[in-house]
Short mmCIF file of C-alpha atoms in Angstrom, two decimals:
data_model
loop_
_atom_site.label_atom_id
_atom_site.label_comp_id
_atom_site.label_asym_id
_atom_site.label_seq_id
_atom_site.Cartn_x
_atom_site.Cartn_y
_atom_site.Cartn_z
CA UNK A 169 -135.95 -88.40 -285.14
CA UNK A 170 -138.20 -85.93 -286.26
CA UNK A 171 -138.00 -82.93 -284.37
CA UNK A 172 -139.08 -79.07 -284.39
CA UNK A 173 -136.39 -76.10 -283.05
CA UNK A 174 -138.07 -72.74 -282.18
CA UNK A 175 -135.24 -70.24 -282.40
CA UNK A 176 -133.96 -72.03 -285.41
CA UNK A 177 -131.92 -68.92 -286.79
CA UNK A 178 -130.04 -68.63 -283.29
CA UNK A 179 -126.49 -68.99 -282.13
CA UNK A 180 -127.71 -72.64 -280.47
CA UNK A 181 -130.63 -73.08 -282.46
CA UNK A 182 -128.94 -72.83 -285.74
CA UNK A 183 -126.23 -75.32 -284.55
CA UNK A 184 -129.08 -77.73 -283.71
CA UNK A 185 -130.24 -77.91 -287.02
CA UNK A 186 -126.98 -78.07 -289.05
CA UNK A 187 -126.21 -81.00 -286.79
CA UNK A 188 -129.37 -82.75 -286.84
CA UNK A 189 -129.75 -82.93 -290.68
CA UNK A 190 -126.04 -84.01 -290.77
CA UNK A 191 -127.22 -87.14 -288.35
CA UNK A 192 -130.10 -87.89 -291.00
CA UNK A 193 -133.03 -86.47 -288.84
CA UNK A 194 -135.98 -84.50 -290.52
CA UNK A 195 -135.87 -80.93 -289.34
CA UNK A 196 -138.66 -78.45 -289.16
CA UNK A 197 -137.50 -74.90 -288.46
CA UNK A 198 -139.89 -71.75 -286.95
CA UNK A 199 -138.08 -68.47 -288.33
CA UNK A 200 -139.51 -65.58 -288.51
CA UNK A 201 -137.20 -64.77 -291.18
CA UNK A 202 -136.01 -67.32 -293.33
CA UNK A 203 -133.27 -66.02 -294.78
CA UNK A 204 -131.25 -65.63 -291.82
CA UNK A 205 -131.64 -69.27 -292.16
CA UNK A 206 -128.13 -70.82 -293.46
CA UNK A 207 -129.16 -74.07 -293.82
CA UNK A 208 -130.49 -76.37 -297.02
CA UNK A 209 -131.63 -79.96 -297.30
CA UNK A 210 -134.30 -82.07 -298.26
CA UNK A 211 -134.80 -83.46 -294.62
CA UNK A 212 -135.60 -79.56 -293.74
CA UNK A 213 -138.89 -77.89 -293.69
CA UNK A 214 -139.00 -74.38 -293.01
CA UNK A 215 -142.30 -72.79 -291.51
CA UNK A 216 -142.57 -69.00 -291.03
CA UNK A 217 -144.54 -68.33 -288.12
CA UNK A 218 -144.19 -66.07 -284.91
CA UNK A 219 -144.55 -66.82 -281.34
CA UNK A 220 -148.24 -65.44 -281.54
CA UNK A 221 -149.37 -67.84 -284.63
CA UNK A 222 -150.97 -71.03 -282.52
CA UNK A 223 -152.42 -72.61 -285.31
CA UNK A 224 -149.37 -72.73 -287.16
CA UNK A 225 -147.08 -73.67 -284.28
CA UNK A 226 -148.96 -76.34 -283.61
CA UNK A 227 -149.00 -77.69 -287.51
CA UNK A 228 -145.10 -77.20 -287.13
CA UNK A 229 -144.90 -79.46 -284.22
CA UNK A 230 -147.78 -82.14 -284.78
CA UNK A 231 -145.97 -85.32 -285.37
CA UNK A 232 -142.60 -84.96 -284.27
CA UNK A 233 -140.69 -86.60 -281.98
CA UNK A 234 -139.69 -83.79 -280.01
CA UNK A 235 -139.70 -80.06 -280.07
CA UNK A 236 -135.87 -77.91 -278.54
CA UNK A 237 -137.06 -74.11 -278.04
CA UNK A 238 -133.36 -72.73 -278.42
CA UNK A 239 -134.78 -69.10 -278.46
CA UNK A 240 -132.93 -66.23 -276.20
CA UNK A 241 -132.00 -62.86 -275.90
CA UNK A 242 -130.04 -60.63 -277.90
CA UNK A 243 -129.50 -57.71 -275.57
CA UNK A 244 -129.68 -56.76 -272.12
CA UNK A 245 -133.13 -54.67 -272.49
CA UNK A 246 -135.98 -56.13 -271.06
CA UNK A 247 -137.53 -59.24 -272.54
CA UNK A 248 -140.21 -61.63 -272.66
CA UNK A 249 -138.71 -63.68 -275.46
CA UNK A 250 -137.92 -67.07 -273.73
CA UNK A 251 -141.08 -66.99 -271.47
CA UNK A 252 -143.64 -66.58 -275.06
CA UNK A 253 -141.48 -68.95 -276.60
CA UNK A 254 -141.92 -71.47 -273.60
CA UNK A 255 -146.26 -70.87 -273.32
CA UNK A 256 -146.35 -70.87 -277.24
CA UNK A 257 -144.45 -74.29 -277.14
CA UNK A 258 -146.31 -75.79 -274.38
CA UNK A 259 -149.55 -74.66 -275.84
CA UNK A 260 -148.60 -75.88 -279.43
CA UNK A 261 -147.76 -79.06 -278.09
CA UNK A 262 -150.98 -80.02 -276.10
CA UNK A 263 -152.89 -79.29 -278.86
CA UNK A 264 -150.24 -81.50 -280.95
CA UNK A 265 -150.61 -84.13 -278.63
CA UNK A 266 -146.59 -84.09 -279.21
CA UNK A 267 -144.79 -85.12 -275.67
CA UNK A 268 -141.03 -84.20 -275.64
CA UNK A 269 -139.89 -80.64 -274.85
CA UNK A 270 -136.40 -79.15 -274.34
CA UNK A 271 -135.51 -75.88 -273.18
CA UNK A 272 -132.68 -74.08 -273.72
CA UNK A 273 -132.17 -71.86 -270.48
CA UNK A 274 -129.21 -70.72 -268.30
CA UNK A 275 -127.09 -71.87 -265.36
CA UNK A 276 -126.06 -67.78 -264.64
CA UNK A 277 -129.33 -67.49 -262.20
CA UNK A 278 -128.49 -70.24 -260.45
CA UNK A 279 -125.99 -70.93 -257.73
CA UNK A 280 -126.77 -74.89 -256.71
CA UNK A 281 -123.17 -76.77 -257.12
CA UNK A 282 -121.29 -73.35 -257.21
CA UNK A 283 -118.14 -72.74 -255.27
CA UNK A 284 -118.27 -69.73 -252.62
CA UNK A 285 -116.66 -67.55 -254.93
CA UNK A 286 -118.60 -68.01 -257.63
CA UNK A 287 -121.79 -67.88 -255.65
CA UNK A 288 -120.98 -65.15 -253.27
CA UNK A 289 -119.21 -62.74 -255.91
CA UNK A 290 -119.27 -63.77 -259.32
CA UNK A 291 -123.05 -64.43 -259.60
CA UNK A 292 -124.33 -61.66 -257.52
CA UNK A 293 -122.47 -59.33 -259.90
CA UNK A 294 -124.02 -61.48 -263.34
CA UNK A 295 -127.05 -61.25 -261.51
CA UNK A 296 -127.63 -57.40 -262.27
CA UNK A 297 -125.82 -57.06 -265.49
CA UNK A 298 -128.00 -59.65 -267.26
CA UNK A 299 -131.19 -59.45 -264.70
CA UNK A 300 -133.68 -58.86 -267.60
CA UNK A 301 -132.78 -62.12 -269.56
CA UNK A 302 -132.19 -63.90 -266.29
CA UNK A 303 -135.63 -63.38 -265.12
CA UNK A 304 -137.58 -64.38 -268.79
CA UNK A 305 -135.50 -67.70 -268.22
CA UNK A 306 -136.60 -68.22 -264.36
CA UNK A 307 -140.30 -67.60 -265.69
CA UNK A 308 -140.02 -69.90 -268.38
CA UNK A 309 -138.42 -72.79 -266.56
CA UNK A 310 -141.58 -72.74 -264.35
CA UNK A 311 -143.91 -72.47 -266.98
CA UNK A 312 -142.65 -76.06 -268.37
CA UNK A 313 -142.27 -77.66 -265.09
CA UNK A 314 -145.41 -76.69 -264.72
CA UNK A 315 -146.93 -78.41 -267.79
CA UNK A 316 -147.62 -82.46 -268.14
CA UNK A 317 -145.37 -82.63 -271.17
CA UNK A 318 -142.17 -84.39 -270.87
CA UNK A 319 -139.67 -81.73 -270.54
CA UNK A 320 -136.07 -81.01 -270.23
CA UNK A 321 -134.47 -77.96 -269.53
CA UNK A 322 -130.89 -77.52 -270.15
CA UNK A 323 -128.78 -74.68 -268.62
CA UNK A 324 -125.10 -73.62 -270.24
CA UNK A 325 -123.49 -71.03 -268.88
CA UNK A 326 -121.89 -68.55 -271.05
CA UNK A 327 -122.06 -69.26 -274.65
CA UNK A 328 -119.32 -69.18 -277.20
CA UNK A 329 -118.56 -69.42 -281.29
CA UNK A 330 -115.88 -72.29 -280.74
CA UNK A 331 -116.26 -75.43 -282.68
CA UNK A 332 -117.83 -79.00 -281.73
CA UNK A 333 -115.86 -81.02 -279.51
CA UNK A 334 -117.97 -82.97 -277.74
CA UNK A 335 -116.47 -82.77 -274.85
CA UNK A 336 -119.45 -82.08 -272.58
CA UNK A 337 -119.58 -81.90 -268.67
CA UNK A 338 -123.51 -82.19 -267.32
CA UNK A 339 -125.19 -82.54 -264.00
CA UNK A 340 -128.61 -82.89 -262.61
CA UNK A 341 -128.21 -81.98 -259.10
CA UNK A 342 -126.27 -78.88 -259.65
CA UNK A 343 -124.18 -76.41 -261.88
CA UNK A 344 -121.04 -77.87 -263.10
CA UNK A 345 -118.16 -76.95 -261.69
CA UNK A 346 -114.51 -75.30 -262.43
CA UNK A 347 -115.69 -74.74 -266.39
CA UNK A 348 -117.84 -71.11 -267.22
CA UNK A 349 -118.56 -71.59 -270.58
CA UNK A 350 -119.41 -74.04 -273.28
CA UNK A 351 -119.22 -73.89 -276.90
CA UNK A 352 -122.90 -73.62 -278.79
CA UNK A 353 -122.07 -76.43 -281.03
CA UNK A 354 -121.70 -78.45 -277.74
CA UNK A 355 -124.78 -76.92 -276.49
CA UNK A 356 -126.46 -78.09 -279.72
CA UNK A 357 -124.76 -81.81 -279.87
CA UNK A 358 -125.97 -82.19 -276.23
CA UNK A 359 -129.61 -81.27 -276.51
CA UNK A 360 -129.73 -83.79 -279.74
CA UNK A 361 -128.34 -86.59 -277.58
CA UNK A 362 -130.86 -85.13 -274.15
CA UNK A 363 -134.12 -85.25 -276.78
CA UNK A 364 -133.15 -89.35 -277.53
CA UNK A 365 -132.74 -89.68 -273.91
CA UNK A 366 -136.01 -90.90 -271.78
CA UNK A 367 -133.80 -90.75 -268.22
CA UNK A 368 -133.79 -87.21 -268.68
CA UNK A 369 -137.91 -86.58 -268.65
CA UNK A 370 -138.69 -84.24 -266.23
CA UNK A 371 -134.93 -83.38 -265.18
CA UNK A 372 -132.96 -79.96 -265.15
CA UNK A 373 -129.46 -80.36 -266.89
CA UNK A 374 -126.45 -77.63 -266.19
CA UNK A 375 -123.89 -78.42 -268.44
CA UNK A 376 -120.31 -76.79 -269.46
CA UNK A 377 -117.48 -77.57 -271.66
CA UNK A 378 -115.78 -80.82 -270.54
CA UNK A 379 -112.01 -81.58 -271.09
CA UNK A 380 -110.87 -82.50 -274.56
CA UNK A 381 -110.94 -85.74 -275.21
CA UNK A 382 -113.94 -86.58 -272.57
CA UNK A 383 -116.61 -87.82 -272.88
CA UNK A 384 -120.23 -86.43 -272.10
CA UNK A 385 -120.43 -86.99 -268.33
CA UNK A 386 -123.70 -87.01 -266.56
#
């Protein structure tokens, strides 16, 4: 594939490229500052560009195969960060004329699927500690549902530094249950296997880590 990541210097994002250029897939990377980029290879392109820079965005993603906005918070202060990145992708892309869109959200503002506890207790109590990033992720899911591209958004819950296993649990009609977190180099195999994946167009993926040895479950 060829294929663009907004948010390349991220926990996810920068998973997303080491592992696509180890599959043999050209990479072009938006940074805003490339040397927080830790990655080198001549499948990679780097383009320096913020959120703002249309013209440029949309040279970054004209021609690919399919463009993963992996950006996010980085504190609990309030942010905009995933809703810009969401109208500067969707905007970059229709004037592209590129298609495929994945975005990286959250399964923490959402309860469908959850157990009582989790949705009665657990959740409400997320809910306030993290409402600023919570909220730029509920605007920028409708932003790209709202768009003709062909989307997928992708909600982990809680995000840790573990390494890949590829054992992935996912579901379309609801958060998985009984596992709360997921490893970002899952997070980043799974979005590379969602953006090859034309069953998933215009679907809304919760996924979490899956028992060792499993395999990615739908």
């Amino acid at each position: 594939m060829k294929l663009t990541v907004l948010g390349a210097t991220g926990g996810v994002g920068s998973e997303v490229v080491k592992q696509a250029l180890a599959a043999g897939h050209h990479v072009t990377a938006v940074v805003r500052d490339p040397a927080r980029l830790d990655a080198e290879d001549e499948l990679l392109e780097v383009v320096v560009a913020g959120l703002s820079e249309h013209g440029a965005l949309a040279e970054a993603v004209s021609g690919r195969d399919v463009v993963i906005s992996a950006l996010g918070a980085r504190d609990r202060t309030p942010t905009t960060v995933v809703t810009d990145g969401a109208h500067a992708a969707v905007a970059a892309l229709g004037s592209a004329g590129t298609r495929r869109l994945l975005l990286v959200s959250a399964s923490g503002p959402f309860v469908d699927g959850d157990a009582f506890f989790t949705r009665n207790v657990v959740k409400p109590i997320l809910g306030r500690v993290l409402r600023h990033a919570f909220a730029d992720m509920i605007a920028a899911e409708r932003i790209v549902r709202a768009s003709d591209l062909d989307w997928t958004i992708v909600r982990p819950p809680r995000l840790l530094n573990g390494p890949h296993t590829g054992a992935i649990a996912a579901r379309t009609d609801g958060n998985v249950r009984g596992s709360y977190s997921i490893n970002r180099a899952d997070v980043a195999d799974y979005l590379l296997r969602a953006a090859a994946d034309d069953s998933l167009v215009h679907q809304t993926v919760s996924i979490a880590q899956g028992r060792r040895g499993s395999r990615v479950a739908g």
